[in-house]
Short mmCIF file of C-alpha atoms in Angstrom, two decimals:
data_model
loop_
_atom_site.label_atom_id
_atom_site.label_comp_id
_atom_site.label_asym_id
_atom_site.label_seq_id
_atom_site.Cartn_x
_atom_site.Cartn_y
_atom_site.Cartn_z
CA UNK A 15 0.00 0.00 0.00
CA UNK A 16 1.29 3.46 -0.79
CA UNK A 17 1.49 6.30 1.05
CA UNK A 18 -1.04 8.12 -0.42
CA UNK A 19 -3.30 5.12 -0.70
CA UNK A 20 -2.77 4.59 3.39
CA UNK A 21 -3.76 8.53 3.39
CA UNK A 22 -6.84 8.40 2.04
CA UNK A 23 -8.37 5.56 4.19
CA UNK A 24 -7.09 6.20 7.21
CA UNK A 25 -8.02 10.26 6.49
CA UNK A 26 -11.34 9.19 4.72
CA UNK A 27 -12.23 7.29 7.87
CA UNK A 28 -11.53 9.66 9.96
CA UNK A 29 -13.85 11.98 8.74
CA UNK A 30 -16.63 9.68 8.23
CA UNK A 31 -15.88 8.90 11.82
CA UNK A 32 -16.35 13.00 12.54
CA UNK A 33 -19.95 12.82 9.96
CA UNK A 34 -21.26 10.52 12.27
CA UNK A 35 -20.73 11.18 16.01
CA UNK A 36 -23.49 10.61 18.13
CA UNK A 37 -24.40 13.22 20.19
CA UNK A 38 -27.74 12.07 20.90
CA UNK A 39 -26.71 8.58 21.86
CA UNK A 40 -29.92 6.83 20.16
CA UNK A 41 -27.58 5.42 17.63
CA UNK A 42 -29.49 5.40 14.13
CA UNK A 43 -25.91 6.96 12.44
CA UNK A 44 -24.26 4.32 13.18
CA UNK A 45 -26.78 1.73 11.82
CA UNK A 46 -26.96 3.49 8.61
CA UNK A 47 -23.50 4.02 8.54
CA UNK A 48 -22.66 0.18 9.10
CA UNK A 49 -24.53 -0.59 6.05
CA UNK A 50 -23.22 2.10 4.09
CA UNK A 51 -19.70 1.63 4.42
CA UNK A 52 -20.12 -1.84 4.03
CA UNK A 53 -21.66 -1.22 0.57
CA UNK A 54 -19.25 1.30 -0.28
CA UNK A 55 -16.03 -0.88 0.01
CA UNK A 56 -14.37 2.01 1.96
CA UNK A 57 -14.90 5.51 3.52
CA UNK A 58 -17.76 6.90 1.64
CA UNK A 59 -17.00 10.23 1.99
CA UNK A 60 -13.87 9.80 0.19
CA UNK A 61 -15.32 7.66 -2.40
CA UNK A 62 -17.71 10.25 -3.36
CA UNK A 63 -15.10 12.80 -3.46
CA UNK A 64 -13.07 10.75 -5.59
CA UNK A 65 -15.73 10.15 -7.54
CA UNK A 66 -16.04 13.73 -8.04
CA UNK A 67 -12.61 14.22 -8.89
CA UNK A 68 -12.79 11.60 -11.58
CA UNK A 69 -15.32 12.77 -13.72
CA UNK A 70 -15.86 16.74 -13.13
CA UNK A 71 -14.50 19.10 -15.62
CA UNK A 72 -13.82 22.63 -15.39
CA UNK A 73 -17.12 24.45 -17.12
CA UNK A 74 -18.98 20.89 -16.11
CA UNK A 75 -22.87 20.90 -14.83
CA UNK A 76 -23.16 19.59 -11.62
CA UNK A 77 -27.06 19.36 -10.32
CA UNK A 78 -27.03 19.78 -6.19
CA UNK A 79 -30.68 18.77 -4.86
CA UNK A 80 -31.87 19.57 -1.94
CA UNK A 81 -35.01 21.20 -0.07
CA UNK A 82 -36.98 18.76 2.59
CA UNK A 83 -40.43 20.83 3.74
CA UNK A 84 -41.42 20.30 7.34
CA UNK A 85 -44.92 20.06 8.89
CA UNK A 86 -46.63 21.51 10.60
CA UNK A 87 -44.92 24.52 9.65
CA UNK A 88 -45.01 24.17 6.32
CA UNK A 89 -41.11 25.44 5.62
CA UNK A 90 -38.06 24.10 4.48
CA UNK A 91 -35.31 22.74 6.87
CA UNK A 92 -31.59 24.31 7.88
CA UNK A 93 -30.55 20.57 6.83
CA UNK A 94 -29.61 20.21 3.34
CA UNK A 95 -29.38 23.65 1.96
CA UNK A 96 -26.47 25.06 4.19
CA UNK A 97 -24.33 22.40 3.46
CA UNK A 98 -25.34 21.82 -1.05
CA UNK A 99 -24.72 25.79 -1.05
CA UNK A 100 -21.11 25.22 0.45
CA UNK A 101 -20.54 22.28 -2.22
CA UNK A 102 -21.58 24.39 -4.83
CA UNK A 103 -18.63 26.68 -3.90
CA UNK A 104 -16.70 23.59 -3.58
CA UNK A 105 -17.11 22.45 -6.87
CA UNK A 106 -16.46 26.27 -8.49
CA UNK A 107 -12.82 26.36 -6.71
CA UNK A 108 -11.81 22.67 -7.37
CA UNK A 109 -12.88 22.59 -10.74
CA UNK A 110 -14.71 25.73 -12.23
CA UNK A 111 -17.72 24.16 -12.76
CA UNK A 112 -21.06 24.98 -13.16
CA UNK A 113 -23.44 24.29 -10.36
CA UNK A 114 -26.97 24.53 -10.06
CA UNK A 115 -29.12 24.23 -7.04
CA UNK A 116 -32.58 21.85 -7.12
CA UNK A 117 -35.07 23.00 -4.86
CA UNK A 118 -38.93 23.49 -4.03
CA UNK A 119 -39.76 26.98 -4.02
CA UNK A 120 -39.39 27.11 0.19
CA UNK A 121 -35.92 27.95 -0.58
CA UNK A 122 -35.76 30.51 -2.54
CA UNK A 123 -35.15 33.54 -0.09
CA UNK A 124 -32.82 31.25 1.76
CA UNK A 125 -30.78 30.18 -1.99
CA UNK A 126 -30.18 34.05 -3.03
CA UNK A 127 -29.14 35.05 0.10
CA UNK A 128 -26.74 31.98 0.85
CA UNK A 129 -25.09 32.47 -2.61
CA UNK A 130 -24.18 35.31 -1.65
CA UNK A 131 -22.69 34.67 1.73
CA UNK A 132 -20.68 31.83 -0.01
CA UNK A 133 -19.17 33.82 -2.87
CA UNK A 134 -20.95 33.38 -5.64
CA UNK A 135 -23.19 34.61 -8.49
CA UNK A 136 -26.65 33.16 -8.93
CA UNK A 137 -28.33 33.06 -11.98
CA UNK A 138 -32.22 31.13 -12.82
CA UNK A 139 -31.04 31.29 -16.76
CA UNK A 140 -28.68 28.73 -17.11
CA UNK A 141 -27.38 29.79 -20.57
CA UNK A 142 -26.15 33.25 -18.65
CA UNK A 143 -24.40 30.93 -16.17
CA UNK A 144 -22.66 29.09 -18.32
CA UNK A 145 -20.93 32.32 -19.43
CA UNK A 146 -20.06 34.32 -16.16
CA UNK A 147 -17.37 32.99 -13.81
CA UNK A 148 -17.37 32.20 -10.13
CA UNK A 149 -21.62 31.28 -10.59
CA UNK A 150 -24.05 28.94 -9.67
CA UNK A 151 -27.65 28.46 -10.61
CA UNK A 152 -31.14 27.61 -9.26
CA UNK A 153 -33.95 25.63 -10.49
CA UNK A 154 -37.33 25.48 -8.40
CA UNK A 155 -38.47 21.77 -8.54
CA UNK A 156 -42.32 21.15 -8.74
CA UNK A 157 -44.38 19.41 -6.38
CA UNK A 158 -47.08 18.39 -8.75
CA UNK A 159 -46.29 14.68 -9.22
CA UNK A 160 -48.45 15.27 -12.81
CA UNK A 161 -46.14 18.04 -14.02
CA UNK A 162 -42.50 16.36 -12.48
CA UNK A 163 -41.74 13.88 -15.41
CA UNK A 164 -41.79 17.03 -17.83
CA UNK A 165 -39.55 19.06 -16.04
CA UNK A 166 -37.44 16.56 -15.39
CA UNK A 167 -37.34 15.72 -19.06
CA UNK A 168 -36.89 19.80 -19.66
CA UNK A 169 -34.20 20.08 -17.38
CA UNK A 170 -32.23 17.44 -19.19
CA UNK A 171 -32.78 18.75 -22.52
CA UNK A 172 -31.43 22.21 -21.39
CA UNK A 173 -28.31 21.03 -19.74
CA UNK A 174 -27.31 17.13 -18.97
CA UNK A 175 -24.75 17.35 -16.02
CA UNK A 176 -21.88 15.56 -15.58
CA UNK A 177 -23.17 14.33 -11.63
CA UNK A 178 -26.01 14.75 -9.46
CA UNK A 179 -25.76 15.06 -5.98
CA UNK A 180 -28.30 14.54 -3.97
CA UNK A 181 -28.53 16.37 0.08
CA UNK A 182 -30.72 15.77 2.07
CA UNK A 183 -33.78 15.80 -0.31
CA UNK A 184 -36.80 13.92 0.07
CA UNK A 185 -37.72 10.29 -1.86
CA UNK A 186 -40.95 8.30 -2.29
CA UNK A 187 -41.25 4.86 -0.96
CA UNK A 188 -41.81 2.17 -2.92
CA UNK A 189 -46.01 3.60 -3.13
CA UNK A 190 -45.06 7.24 -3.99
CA UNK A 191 -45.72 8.49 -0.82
CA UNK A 192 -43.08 10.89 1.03
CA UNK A 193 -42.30 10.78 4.65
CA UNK A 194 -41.07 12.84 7.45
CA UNK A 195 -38.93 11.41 10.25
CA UNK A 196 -41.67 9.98 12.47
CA UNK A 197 -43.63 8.43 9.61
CA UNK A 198 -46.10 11.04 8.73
CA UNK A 199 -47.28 11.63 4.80
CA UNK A 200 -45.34 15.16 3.55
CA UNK A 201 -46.56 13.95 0.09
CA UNK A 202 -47.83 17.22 -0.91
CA UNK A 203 -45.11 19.74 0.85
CA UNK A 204 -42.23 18.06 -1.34
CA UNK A 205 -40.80 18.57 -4.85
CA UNK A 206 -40.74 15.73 -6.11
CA UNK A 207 -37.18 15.23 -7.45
CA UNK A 208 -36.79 11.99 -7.09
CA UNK A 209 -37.72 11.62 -10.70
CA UNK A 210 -34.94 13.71 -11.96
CA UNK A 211 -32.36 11.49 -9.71
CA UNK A 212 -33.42 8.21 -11.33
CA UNK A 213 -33.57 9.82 -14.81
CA UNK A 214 -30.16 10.83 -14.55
CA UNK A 215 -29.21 7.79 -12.95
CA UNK A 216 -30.73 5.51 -15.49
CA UNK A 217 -28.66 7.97 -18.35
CA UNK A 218 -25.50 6.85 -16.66
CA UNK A 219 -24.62 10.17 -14.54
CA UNK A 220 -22.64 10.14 -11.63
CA UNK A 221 -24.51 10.15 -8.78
CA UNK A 222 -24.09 10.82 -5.03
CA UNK A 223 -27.01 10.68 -2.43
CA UNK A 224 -26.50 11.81 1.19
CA UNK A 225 -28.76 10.76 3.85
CA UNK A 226 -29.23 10.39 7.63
CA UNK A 227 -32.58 8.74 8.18
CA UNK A 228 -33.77 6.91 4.77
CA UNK A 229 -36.83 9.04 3.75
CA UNK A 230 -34.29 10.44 1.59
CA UNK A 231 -33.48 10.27 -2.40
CA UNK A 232 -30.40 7.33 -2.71
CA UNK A 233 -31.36 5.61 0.74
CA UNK A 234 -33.07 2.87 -0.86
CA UNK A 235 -29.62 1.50 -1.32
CA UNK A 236 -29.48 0.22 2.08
CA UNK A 237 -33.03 -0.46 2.05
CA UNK A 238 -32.15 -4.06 4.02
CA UNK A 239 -30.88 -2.38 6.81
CA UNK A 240 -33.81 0.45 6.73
CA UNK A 241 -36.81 -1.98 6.98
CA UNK A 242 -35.03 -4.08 9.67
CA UNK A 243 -33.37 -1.54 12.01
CA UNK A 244 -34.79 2.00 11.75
CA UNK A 245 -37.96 2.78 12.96
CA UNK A 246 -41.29 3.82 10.73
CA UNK A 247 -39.05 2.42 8.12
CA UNK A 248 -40.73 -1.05 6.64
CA UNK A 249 -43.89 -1.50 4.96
CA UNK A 250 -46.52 -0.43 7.09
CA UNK A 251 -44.92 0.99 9.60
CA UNK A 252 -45.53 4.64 9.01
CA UNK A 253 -48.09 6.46 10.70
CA UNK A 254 -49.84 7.86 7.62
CA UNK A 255 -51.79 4.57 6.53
CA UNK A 256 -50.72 4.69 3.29
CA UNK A 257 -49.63 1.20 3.82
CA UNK A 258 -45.78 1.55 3.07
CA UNK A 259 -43.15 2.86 5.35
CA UNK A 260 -40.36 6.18 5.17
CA UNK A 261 -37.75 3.99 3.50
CA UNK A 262 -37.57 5.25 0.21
CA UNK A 263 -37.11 2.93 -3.47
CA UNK A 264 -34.58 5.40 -5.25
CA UNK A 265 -31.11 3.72 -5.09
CA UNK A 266 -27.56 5.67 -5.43
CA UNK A 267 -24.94 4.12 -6.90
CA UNK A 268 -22.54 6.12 -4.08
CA UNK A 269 -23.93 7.41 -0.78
CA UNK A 270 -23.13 8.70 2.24
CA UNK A 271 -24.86 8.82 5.48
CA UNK A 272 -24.26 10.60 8.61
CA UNK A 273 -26.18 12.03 11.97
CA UNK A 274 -26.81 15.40 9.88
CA UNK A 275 -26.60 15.15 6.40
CA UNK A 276 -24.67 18.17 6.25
CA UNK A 277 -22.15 16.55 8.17
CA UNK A 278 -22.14 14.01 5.55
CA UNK A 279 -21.38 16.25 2.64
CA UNK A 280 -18.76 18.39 4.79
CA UNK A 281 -16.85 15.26 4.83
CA UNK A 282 -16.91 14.52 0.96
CA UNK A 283 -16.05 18.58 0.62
CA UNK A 284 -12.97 17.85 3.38
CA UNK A 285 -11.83 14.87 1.07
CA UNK A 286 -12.32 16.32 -2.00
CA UNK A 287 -9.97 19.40 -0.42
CA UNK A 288 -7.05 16.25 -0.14
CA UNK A 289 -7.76 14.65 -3.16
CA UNK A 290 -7.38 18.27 -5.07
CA UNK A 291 -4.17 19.43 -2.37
CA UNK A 292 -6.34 22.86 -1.79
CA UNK A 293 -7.27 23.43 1.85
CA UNK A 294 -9.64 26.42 0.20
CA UNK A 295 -12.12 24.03 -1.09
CA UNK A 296 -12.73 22.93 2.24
CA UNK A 297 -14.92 26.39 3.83
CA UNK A 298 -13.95 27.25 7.59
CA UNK A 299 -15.38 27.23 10.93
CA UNK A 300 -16.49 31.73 10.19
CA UNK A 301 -18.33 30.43 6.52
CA UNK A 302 -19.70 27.69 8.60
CA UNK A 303 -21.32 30.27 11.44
CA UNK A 304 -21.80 32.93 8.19
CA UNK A 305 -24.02 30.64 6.41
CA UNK A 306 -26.24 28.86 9.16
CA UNK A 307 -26.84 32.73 10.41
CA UNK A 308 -27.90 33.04 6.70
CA UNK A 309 -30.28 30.35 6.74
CA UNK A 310 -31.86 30.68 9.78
CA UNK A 311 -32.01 34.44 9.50
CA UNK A 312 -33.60 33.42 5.75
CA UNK A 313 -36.36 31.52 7.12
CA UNK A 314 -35.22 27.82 7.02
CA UNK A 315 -36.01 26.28 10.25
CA UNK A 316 -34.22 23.54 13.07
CA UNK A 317 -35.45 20.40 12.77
CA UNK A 318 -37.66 21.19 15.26
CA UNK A 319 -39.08 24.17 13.99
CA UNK A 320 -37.48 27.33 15.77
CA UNK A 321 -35.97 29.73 13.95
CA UNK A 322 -32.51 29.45 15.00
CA UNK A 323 -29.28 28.87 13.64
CA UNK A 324 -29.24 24.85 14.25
CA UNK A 325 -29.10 22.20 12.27
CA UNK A 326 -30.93 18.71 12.84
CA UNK A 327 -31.24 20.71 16.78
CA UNK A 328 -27.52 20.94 16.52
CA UNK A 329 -26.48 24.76 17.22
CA UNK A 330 -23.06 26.67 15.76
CA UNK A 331 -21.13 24.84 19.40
CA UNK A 332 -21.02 21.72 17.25
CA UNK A 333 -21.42 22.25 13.95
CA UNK A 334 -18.15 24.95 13.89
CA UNK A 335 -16.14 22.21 16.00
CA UNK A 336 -16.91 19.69 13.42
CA UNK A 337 -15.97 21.90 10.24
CA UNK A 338 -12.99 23.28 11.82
CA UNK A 339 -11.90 19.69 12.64
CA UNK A 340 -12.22 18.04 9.06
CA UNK A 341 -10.21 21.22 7.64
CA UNK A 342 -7.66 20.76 10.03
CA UNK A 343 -7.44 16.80 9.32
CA UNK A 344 -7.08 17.53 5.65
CA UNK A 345 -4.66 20.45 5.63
CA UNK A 346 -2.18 18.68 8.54
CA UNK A 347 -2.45 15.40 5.55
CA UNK A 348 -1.19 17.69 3.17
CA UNK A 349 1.24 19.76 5.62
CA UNK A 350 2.84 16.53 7.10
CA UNK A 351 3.17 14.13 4.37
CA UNK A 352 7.04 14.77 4.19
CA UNK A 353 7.69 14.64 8.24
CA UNK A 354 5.73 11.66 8.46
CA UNK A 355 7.09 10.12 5.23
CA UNK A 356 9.19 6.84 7.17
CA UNK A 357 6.35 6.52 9.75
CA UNK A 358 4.21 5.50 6.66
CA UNK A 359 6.79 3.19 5.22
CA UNK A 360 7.00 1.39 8.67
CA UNK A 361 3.51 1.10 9.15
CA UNK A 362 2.52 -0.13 5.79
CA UNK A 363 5.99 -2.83 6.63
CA UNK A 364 3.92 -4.50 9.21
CA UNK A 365 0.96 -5.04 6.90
CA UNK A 366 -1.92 -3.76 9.57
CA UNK A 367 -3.92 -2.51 6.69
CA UNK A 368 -3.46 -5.38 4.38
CA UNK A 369 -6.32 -6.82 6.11
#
């Protein structure tokens, strides 16, 4: 095993590790991540990132998805849209591409405002971002199961990306109903974009699905796991009636899950930083506070529903820690591979990792 090869699991663990710390102790991360990781092969984070690496060109469309509505309240989440805004930026610095944000209406205010708190120009006519550097655009997803094939099929026609990722965005299960967390229907609050994911899939586009319950897009992957271990998950288990349960049928071909699914895509933005040798891809610990101050102050709401700058109930005292620690992983990875050059040459002697 190489060096760099001994790098990137040992990092790419390490911040999957970070994605997925428990601070509520109930231990549905860690079930989820289990089965991920086991499909994966290998971190996830740092697959995706690779992933990323492999096939995104500079000038590229990359789709980001995001935008789970909450009842009672009838307004989109902090989850999700903090972190997909960050990996558009992310994807502009590492490779120059072309981003574009899909979302339900409910983040609209919270989508202008956040672009430009990370940087970056937004534009709703795609053929103007294509020509303006340092940009990112926006398309608002329809809820209207009748209209969402067409759209889909529109947005495809206008510009075919080179990956979707999908953050935190709601699926159908295998019925077409959508869930929240505790198993009630939100069938008529979400976009349904879950059409556009499988499209793209079924065309062959990289894909990427982050989750951390498994009422979102990609989840299905694990869907074994889901129906046997997470609650309201199996067929008719939900509390809606509709007979099926929050686990959802899209399938990723990479995912990631995590306690917050921002945490999840932090760590693939953290890896991708390595895998590109740019600390700057990877935003820090003041963009972090900057951008869930944004959110909140933009009308996306805590998990819970106050209007405050949390995330999954998660406030800025663990959410900065977190970001702050992934950068520092990745740039002391970079930074140290010189002074630790014969420790990873003795190490890889002893064949640890060979198992």
């Amino acid at each position: 095993m190489t060096q760099q090869e001994l790098t990137i699991l040992n990092l790419g663990q390490s911040l999957d590790d970070l994605a997925n710390i428990d601070p509520r102790g109930y231990g549905v991360c860690k079930i989820l991540y289990s089965a991920s990781r086991e499909y994966t092969g290998g971190p996830t984070s740092m697959n995706a990132a690779q992933k990323l690496a492999d096939t995104v060109k500079e000038g590229d469309i990359v789709y980001v998805m995001t935008g789970f509505v909450l009842r009672p309240y009838k307004k989109a989440e902090m989850d999700g849209i903090v972190s997909s805004m960050l990996l558009c930026r992310a994807l502009v610095k590492a490779f120059g591409a072309k981003p574009i944000i899909i979302c339900p209406e409910d983040n609209r205010k919270a989508v202008e405002n956040l672009a430009s708190c990370v940087g970056l120009h937004l534009f709703e006519d795609i053929d103007t971002l294509k020509e303006i550097p340092v940009s990112m655009g926006v398309i608002y997803y329809t809820k209207d199961s009748k209209c969402a094939e067409q759209q889909a099929d529109e947005i495809i026609a206008k510009s075919k990306p080179s990956a979707v990722v999908s953050i935190e965005c709601p699926g159908a299960n295998e019925i077409g109903c959508y869930h929240n967390a505790i198993g009630l229907s939100v069938t008529e609050l979400e976009a349904k974009q879950d059409i556009l994911f499988e499209k793209l899939q079924a065309m062959g586009v990289l894909n990427i699905a982050i989750g951390d319950l498994g009422n979102e897009i990609g989840m299905g992957t694990i869907s074994d796991t889901l129906n046997k271990y997470i609650p309201y998950a199996r067929k008719g288990a939900c509390s809606c009636g509709c007979g099926g349960g929050i686990a959802v049928k899209t399938k990723a071909d990479n995912i990631i899950t995590a306690t917050v699914s921002d945490w999840g895509c932090y760590a693939m933005i953290a890896a991708l930083a390595f895998i590109k040798e740019d600390i700057d891809i990877m935003h820090d610990a003041e963009l972090e506070k900057e951008a869930v101050i944004c959110a909140s102050n933009s009308g996306m709401i805590d998990m819970y529903g106050w209007l405050i700058p949390a995330i999954d109930g998660f406030g800025l005292e663990i959410n900065l820690p977190i970001v702050s620690l992934m950068r520092e992983m990745v740039a002391k990875a970079l930074n140290l591979r010189e002074t630790c050059k014969t420790w990873f040459k003795k190490v890889d002697e002893l064949h640890w990792f060979d198992k």
